[in-house]
Coordinates of C-alpha atoms and ligand atoms in Angstrom, one line a residue:
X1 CA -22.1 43.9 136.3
X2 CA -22.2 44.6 139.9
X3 CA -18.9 46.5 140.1
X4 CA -19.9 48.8 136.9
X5 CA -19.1 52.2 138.0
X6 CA -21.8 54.6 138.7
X7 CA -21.3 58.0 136.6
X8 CA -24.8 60.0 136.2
X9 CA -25.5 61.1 132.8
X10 CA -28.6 63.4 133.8
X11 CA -28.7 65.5 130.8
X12 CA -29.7 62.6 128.7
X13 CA -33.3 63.5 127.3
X14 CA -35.8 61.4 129.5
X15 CA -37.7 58.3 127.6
X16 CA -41.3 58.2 129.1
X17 CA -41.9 55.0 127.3
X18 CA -43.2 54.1 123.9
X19 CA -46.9 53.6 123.3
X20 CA -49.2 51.7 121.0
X21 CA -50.1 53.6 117.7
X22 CA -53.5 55.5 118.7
X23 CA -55.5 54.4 116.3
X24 CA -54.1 51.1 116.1
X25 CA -54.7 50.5 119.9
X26 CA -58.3 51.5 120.1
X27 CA -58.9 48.0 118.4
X28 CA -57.8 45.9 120.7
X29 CA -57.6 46.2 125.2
X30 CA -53.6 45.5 125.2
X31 CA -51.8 47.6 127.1
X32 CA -51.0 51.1 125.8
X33 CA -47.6 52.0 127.4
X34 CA -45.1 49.5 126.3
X35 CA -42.4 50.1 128.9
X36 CA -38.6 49.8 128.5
X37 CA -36.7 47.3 127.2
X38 CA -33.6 46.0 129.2
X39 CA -30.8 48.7 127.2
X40 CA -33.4 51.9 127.8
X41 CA -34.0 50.8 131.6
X42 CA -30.2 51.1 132.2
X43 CA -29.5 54.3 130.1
X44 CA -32.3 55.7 132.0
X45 CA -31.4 54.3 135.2
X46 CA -27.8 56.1 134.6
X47 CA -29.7 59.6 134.3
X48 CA -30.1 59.3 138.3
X49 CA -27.8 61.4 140.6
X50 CA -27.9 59.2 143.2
X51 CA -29.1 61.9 145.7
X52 CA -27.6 61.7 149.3
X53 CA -30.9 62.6 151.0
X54 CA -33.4 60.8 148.7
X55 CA -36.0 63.1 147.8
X56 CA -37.9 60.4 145.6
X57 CA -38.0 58.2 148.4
X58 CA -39.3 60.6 151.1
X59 CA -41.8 61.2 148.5
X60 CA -43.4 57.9 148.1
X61 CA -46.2 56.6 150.2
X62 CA -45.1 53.7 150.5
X63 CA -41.0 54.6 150.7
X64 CA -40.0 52.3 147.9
X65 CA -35.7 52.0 148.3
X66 CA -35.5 54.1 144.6
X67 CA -31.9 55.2 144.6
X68 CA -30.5 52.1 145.4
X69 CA -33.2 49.9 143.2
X70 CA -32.6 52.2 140.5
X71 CA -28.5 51.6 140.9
X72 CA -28.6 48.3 140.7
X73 CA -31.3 48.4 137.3
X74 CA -28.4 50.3 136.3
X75 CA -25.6 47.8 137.1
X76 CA -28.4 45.3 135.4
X77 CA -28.5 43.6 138.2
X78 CA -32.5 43.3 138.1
X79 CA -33.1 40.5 140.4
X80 CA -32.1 42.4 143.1
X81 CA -33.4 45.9 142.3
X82 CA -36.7 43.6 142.4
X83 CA -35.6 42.8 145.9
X84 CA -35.1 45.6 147.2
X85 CA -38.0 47.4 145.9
X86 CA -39.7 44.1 147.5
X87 CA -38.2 45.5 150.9
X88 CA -41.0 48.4 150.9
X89 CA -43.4 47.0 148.7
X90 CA -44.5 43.9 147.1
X91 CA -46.7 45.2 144.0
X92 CA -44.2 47.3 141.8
X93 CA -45.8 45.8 138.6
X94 CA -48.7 47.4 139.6
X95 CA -47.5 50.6 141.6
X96 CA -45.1 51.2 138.1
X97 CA -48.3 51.3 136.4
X98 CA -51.1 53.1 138.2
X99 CA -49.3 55.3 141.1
X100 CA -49.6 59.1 140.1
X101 CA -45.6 59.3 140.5
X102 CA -45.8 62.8 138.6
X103 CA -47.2 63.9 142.2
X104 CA -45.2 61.5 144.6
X105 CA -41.2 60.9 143.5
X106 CA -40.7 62.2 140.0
X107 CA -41.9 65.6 141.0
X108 CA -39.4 65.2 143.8
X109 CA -36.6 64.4 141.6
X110 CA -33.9 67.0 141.3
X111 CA -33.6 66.4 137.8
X112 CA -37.5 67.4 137.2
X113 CA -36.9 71.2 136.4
X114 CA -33.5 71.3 134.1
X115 CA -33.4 68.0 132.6
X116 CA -37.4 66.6 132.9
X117 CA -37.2 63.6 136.4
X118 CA -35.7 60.5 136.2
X119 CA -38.6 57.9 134.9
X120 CA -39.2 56.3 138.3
X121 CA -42.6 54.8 137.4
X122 CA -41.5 53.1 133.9
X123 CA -37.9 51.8 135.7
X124 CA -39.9 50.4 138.8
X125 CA -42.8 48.6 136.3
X126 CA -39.5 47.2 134.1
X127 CA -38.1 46.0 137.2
X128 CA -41.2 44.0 137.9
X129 CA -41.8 42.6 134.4
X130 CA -38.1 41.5 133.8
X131 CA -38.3 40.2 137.3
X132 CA -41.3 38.2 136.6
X133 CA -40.8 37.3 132.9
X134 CA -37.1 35.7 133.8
X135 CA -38.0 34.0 137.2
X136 CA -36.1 36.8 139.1
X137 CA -38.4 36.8 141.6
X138 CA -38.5 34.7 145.1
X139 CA -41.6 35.6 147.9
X140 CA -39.7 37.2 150.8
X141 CA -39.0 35.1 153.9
X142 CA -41.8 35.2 156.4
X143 CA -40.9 35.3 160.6
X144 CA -42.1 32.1 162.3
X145 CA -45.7 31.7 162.5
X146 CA -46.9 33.9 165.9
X147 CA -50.1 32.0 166.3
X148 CA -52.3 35.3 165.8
X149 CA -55.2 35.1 162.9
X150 CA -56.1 38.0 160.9
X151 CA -59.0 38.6 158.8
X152 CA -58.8 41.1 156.1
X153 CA -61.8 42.3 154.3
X154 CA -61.7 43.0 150.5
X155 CA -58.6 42.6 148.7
X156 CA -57.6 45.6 147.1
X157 CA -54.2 47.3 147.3
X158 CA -55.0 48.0 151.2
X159 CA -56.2 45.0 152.4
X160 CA -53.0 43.1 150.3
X161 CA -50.8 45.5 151.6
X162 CA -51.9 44.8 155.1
X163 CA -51.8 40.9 154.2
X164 CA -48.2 41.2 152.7
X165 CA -46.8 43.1 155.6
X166 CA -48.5 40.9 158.6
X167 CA -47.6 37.5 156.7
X168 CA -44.2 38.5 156.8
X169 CA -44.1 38.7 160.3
X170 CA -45.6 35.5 161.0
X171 CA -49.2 36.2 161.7
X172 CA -51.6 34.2 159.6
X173 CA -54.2 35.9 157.3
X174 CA -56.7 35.4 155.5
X175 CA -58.2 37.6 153.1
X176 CA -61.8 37.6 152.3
X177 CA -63.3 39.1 149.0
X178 CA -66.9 39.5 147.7
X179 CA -66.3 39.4 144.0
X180 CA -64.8 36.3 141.8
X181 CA -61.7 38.0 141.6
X182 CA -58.8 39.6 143.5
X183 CA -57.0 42.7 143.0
X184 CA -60.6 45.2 144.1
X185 CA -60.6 48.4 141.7
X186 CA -56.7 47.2 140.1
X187 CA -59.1 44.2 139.0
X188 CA -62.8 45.4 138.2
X189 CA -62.2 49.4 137.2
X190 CA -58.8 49.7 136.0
X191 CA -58.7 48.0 132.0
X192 CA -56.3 46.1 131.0
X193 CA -55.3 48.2 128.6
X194 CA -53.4 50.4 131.4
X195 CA -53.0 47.3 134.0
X196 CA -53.3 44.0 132.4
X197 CA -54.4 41.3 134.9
X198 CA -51.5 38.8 134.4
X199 CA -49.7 41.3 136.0
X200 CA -52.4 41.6 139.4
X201 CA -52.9 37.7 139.2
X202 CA -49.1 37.4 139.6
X203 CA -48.7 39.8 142.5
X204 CA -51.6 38.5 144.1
X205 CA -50.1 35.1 143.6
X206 CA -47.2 35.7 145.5
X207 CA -48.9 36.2 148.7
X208 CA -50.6 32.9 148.6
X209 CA -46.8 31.2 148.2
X210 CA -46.0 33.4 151.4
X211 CA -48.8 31.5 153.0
X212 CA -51.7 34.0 152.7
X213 CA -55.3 32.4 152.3
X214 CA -57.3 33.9 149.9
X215 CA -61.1 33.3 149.7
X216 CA -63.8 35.0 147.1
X217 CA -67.2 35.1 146.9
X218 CA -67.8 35.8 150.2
X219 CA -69.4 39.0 151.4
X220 CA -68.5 39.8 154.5
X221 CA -71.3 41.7 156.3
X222 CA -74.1 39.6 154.7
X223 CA -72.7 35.8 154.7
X224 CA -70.4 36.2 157.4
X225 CA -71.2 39.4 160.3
X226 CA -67.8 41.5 161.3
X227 CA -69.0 40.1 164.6
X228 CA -68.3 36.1 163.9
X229 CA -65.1 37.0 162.1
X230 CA -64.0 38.8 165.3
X231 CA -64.9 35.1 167.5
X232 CA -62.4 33.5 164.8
X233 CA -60.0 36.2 164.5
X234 CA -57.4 38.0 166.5
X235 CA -57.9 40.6 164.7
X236 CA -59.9 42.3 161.5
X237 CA -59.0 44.5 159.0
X238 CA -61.7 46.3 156.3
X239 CA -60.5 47.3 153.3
X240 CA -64.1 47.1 151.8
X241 CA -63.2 49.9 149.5
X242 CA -65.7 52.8 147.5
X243 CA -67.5 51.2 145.4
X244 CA -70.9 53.2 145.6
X245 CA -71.3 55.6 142.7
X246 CA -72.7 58.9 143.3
X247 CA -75.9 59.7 141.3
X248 CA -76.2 62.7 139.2
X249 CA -79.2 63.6 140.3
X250 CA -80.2 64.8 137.4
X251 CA -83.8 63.8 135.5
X252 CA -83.7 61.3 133.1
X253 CA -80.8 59.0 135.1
X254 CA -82.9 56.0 135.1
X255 CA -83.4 55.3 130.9
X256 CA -81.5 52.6 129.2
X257 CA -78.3 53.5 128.4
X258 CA -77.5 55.4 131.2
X259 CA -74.9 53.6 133.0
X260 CA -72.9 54.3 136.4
X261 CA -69.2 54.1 136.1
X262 CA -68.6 51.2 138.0
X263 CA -70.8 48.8 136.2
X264 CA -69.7 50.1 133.0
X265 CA -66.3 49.2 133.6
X266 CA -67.2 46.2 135.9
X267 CA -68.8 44.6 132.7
X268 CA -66.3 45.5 130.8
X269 CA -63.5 45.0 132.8
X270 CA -64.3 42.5 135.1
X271 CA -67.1 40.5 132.9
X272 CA -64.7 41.1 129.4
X273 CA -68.3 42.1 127.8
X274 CA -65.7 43.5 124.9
X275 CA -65.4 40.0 124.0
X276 CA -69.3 39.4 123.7
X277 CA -70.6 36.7 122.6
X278 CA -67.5 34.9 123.5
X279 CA -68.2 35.8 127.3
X280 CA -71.6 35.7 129.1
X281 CA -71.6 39.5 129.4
X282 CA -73.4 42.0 127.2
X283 CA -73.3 45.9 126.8
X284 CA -75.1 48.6 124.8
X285 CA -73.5 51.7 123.9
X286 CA -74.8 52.8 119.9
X287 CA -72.6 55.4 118.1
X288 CA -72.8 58.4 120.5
X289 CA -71.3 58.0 123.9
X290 CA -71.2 60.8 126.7
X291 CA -69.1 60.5 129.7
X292 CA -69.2 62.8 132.7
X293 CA -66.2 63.7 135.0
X294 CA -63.2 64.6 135.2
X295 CA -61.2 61.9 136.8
X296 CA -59.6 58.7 136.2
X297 CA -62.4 56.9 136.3
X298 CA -64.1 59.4 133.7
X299 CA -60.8 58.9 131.5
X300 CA -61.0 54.8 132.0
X301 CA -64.9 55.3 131.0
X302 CA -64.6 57.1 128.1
X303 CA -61.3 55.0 126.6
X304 CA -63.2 51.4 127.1
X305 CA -66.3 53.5 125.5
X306 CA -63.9 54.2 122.8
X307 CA -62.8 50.4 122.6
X308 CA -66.6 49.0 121.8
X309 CA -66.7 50.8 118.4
X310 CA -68.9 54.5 118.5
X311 CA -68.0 57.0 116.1
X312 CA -68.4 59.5 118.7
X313 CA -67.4 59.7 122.5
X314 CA -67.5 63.3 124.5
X315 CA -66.4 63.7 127.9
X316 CA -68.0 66.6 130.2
X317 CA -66.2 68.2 132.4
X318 CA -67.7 70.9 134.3
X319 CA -64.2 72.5 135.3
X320 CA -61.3 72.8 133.0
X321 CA -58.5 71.1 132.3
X322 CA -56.1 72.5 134.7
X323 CA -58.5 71.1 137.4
X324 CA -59.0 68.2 136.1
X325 CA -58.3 64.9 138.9
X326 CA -57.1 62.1 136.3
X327 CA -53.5 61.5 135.9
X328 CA -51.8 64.0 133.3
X329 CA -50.7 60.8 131.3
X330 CA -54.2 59.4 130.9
X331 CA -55.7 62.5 129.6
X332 CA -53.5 62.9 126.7
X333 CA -53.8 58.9 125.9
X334 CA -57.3 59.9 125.9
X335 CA -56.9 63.2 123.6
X336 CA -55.1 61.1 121.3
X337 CA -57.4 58.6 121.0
X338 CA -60.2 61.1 120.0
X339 CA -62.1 61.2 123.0
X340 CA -64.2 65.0 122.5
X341 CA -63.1 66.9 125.6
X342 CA -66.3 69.4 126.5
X343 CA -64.5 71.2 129.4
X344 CA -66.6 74.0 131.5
X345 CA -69.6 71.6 130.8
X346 CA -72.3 70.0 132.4
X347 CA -75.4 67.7 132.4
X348 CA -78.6 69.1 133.7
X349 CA -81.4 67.2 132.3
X350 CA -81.3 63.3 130.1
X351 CA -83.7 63.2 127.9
X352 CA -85.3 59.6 126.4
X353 CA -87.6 58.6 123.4
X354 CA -90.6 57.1 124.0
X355 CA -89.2 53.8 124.5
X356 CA -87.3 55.0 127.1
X357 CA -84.1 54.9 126.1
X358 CA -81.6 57.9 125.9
X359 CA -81.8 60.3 123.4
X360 CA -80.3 63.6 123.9
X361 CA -78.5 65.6 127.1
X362 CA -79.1 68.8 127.8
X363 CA -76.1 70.8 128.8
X364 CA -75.4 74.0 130.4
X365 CA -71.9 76.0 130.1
X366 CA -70.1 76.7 133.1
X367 CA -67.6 79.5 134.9
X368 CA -65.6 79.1 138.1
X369 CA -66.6 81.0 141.0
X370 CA -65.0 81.2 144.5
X371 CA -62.5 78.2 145.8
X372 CA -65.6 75.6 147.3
X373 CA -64.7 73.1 150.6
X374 CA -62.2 71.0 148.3
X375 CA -60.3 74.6 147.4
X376 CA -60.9 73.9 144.0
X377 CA -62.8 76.6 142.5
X378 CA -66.5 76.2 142.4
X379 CA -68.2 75.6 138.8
X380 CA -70.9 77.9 138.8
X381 CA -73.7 77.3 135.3
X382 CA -73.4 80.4 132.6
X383 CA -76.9 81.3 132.5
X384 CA -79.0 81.2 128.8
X385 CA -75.9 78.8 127.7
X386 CA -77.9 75.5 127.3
X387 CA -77.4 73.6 124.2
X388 CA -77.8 69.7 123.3
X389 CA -75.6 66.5 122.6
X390 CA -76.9 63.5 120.8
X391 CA -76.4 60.5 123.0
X392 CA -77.4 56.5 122.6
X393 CA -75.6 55.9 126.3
X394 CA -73.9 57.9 129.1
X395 CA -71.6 56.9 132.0
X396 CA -71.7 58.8 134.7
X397 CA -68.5 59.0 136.4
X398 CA -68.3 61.7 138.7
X399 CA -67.2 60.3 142.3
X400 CA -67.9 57.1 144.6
X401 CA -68.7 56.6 147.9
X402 CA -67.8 53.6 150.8
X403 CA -69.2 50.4 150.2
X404 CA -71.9 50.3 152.6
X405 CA -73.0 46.5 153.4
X406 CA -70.1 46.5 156.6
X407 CA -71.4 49.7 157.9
X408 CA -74.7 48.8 157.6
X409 CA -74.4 45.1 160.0
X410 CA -72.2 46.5 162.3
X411 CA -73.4 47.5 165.1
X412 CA -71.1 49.8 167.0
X413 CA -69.0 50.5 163.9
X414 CA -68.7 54.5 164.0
X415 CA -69.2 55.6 160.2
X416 CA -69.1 59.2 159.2
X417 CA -72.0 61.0 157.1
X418 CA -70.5 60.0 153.7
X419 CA -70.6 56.7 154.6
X420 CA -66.9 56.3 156.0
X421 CA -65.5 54.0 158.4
X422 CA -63.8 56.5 160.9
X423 CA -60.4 55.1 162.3
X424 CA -57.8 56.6 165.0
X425 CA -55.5 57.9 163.0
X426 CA -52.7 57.2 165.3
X427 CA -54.3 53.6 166.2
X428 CA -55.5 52.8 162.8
X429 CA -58.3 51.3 164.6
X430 CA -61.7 52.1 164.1
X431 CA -64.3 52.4 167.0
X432 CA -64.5 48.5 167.4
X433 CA -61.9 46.5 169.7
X434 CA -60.0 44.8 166.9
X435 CA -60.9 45.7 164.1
X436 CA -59.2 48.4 161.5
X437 CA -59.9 50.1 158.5
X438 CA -58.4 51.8 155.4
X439 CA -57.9 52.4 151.9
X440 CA -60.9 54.5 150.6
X441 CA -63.6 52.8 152.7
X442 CA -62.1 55.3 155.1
X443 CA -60.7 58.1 152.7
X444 CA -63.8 57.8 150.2
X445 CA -62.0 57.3 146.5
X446 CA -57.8 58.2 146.6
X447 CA -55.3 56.4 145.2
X448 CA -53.7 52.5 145.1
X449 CA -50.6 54.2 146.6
X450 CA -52.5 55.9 149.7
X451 CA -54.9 52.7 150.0
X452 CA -51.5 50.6 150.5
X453 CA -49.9 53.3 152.4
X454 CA -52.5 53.1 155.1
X455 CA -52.2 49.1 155.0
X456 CA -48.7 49.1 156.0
X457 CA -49.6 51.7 158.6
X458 CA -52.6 49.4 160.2
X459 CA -50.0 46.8 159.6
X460 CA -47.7 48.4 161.9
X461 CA -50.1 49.3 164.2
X462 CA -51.6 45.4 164.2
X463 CA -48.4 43.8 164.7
X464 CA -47.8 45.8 167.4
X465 CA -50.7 45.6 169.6
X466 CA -50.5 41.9 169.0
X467 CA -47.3 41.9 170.2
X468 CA -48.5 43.6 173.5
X469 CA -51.7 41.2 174.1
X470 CA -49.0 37.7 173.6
X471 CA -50.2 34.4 173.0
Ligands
FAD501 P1 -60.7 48.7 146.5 O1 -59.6 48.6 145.4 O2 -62.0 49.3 146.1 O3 -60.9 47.2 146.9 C1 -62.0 46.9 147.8 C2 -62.3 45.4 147.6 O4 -63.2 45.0 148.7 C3 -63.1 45.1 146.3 O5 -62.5 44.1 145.7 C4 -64.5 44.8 146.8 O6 -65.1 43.8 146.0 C5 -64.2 44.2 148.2 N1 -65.4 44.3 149.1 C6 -66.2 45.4 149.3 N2 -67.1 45.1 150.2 C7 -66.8 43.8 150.6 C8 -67.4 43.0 151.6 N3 -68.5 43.4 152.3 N4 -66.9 41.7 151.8 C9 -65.9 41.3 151.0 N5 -65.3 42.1 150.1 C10 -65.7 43.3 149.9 N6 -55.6 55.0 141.7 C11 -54.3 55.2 141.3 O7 -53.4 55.3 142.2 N7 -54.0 55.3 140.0 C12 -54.9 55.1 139.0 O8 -54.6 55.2 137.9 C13 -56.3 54.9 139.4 N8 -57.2 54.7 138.5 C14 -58.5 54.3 138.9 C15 -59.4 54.0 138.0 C16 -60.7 53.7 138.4 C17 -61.7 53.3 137.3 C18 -61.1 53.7 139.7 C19 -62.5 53.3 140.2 C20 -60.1 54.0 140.7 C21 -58.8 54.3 140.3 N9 -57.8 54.6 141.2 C22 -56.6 54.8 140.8 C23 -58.1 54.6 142.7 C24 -57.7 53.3 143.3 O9 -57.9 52.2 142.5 C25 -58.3 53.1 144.6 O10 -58.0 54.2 145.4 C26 -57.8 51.9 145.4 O11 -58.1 50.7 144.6 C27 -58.5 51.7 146.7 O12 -58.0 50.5 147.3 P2 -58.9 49.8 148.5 O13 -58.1 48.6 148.8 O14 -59.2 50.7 149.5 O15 -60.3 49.4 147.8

């Protein structure tokens, strides 16, 4: 098919993808979007103009080749659209499922406005899977080995875009992780139902056939300092991540049923408690669920809530939805799978029975104000509006902050007052000789794309100063 000839049909109507039935889906975890099958991929792929100057691509963080990957999807040629998307980056499977592309390349794409944007996302995560499924895919060649030694810390979408990129130059790296699985929030937040783990397992995979060593269970910070990996180590790269959840400081957080975001989902998630008793992990939840937040964590709360069976699950969100942080996609999945959306709303008080578990919250309408810091409009409480919602449990999901343990053992290690590793941003490094940082254990929570974004750049950087020092 290579020599099929290119003519753009952009006024086709754009396919987003097919999705499970709603109410079908909320009794199982499978995966929700169903992507494109191998004759939708390449009428899609023929919808795209080809653009001389590459909007979409300037638009990515991480660059991905998507002209020319999406040509050759369209001459079906899907080994080597794999390959060249493999050019920029090696987690499309991924990146196709969880990068916010409406804000990166399909709101660049020219077609956006007239005839709705090429679907870059879906064609990229088809690429991946067809690539995968049929053996398409080879590990790209890495350079002769250099003789340098890298640690990286944590091995989410930074630190494995930091291993991918130095690996393929020849340095040798090894990635250290403090849970029993890889992949960071792509692994332990993110359900399967929107990012199944086959899919992470296999991407991880692939760096180990490039040579990458990849060790869990080891916290680095506590069993091993940032000072003994330097002695063994050219050179050391934290991707630790934010995994801290921020409190709501409201009265009443500490009754039963009142979880944090990340260990709701870690349980669930990471621990499958959904398949209690078959696994070790239990949960409560009842019949009356309350989430807080606004973002996609809120969103991924609320929809694994929904999973486990209550009657009734309401989200509050103290802004509206036009504010709203979570992907556009991922609130209508969750409108659609009757998740009650309390906008303008939030907790002030938890109340318990006197067993002390959760009984009721307390809620207060709110109005926006002036822009605050972010530029978002402040939420400001509507006073004499307080009114009550029944609740058994309640996740609160309303922001993390840096995992601490790194900050906390290393002396030297400049850190800023949220908690934040602080890095040179045109270095990448941070105040130690050596050792670098990204990903949100420097931005506090962003995005997979900008977490692998900055791992190329440290990547960069790395190679480069490696390069200076010689063997
Ligand atoms: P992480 O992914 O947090 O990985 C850090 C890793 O380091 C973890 O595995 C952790 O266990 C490990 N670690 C921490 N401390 C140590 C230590 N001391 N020693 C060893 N290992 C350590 N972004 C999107 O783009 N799209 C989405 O749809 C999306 N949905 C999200 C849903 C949820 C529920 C959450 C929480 C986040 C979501 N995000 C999403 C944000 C995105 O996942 C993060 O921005 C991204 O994962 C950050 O990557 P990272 O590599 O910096 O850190």
């Amino acid at each position: 098919m290579e020599n099929k000839p290119k003519k753009p049909t952009p006024s086709i109507e754009q396919n987003t993808g097919r999705h499970q039935d709603a109410a079908e889906r909320l009794k199982n975890f499978d995966e929700v979007a169903l992507g494109f099958g191998l004759e939708e991929a390449v009428t899609e792929a023929s919808r795209c103009l080809g653009c001389k100057n590459r909007p979409c691509e300037t638009a990515c963080p991480v660059n991905v080749k998507i002209p020319q990957f999406v040509d050759l999807v369209y001459r079906e040629d899907i080994g080597a659209a794999a390959s060249k998307i493999f050019e920029t980056s090696l987690f499309p499977a991924i990146c196709g499922r969880v990068c916010p592309q409406e804000t990166y390349c399909e709101f660049a794409c020219v077609l956006k406005d007239k005839f709705g944007p090429v679907s870059i996302g879906r064609l990229e995560r088809f690429t991946a899977d067809y690539a995968r499924k049929n053996g398409l895919i080879t590990p790209p060649p890495c350079a002769p080995d250099t003789g340098f030694k890298v640690a990286c810390v944590g091995s989410g979408p930074s630190s494995l875009a930091v291993a991918a990129e130095l690996r393929k130059l020849g340095h040798a790296v090894t990635v250290f992780e403090a849970l029993h699985e890889f992949g960071g929030v792509l692994s332990y937040g993110i359900p399967t139902f929107r990012l199944p783990r086959e899919v992470v397992r296999f991407e991880v995979e692939m760096l180990r056939k490039m040579g990458v060593r990849l060790l869990k269970n080891v916290l680095i910070g506590k069993s091993v300092l940032i000072d003994e990996l330097k002695k063994d180590f050219d050179v050391v790269y934290i991707g630790s991540g934010a995994g801290l959840p921020s409190p709501l400081n409201s009265p009443g957080e500490d009754l039963v049923g009142v979880y944090s975001s990340n260990e709701f989902l870690t349980r669930v998630n990471l621990m499958q408690a959904y398949k209690f008793p078959v696994t070790d992990t239990p949960y409560y939840i009842g019949g009356k669920v309350v989430v807080v937040g606004g973002g996609n964590t809120a969103m991924d709360s609320a929809r694994c809530a929904k999973r486990l069976g209550p009657d009734n699950v309401t989200l509050l969100y103290r802004r509206t939805r036009a504010e709203m942080p979570a992907r556009g996609e991922e609130v209508e999945n969750a409108m659609e799978e009757g998740i009650k959306f309390e906008f303008l709303t939030a907790p002030v008080l938890l109340e318990g029975d006197e067993k002390g578990r959760l009984k009721r919250v307390k809620c207060v309408r709110m109005e926006l104000g002036e822009p605050d810091a972010s530029g978002r409009r402040r939420a400001v409480p509507k006073k004499g509006t307080e009114f009550y919602i029944e609740a058994d449990s309640l996740v609160v999901a309303i922001g993390q902050s840096p995992n601490p343990v790194i900050q906390q053992t290393t002396a030297g290690l400049n850190v800023s007052k949220t908690g934040a590793i602080i890095i040179d941003e045109a270095t990448r490094a941070t105040s130690l000789a050596g050792v670098y940082a990204g990903g949100d254990v420097v931005r506090g929570g962003a995005t997979a794309l900008l977490a692998m974004k900055d791992g190329k750049a440290a990547a960069r950087a790395i190679h480069e100063k490696l390069l200076q020092k010689g063997k």
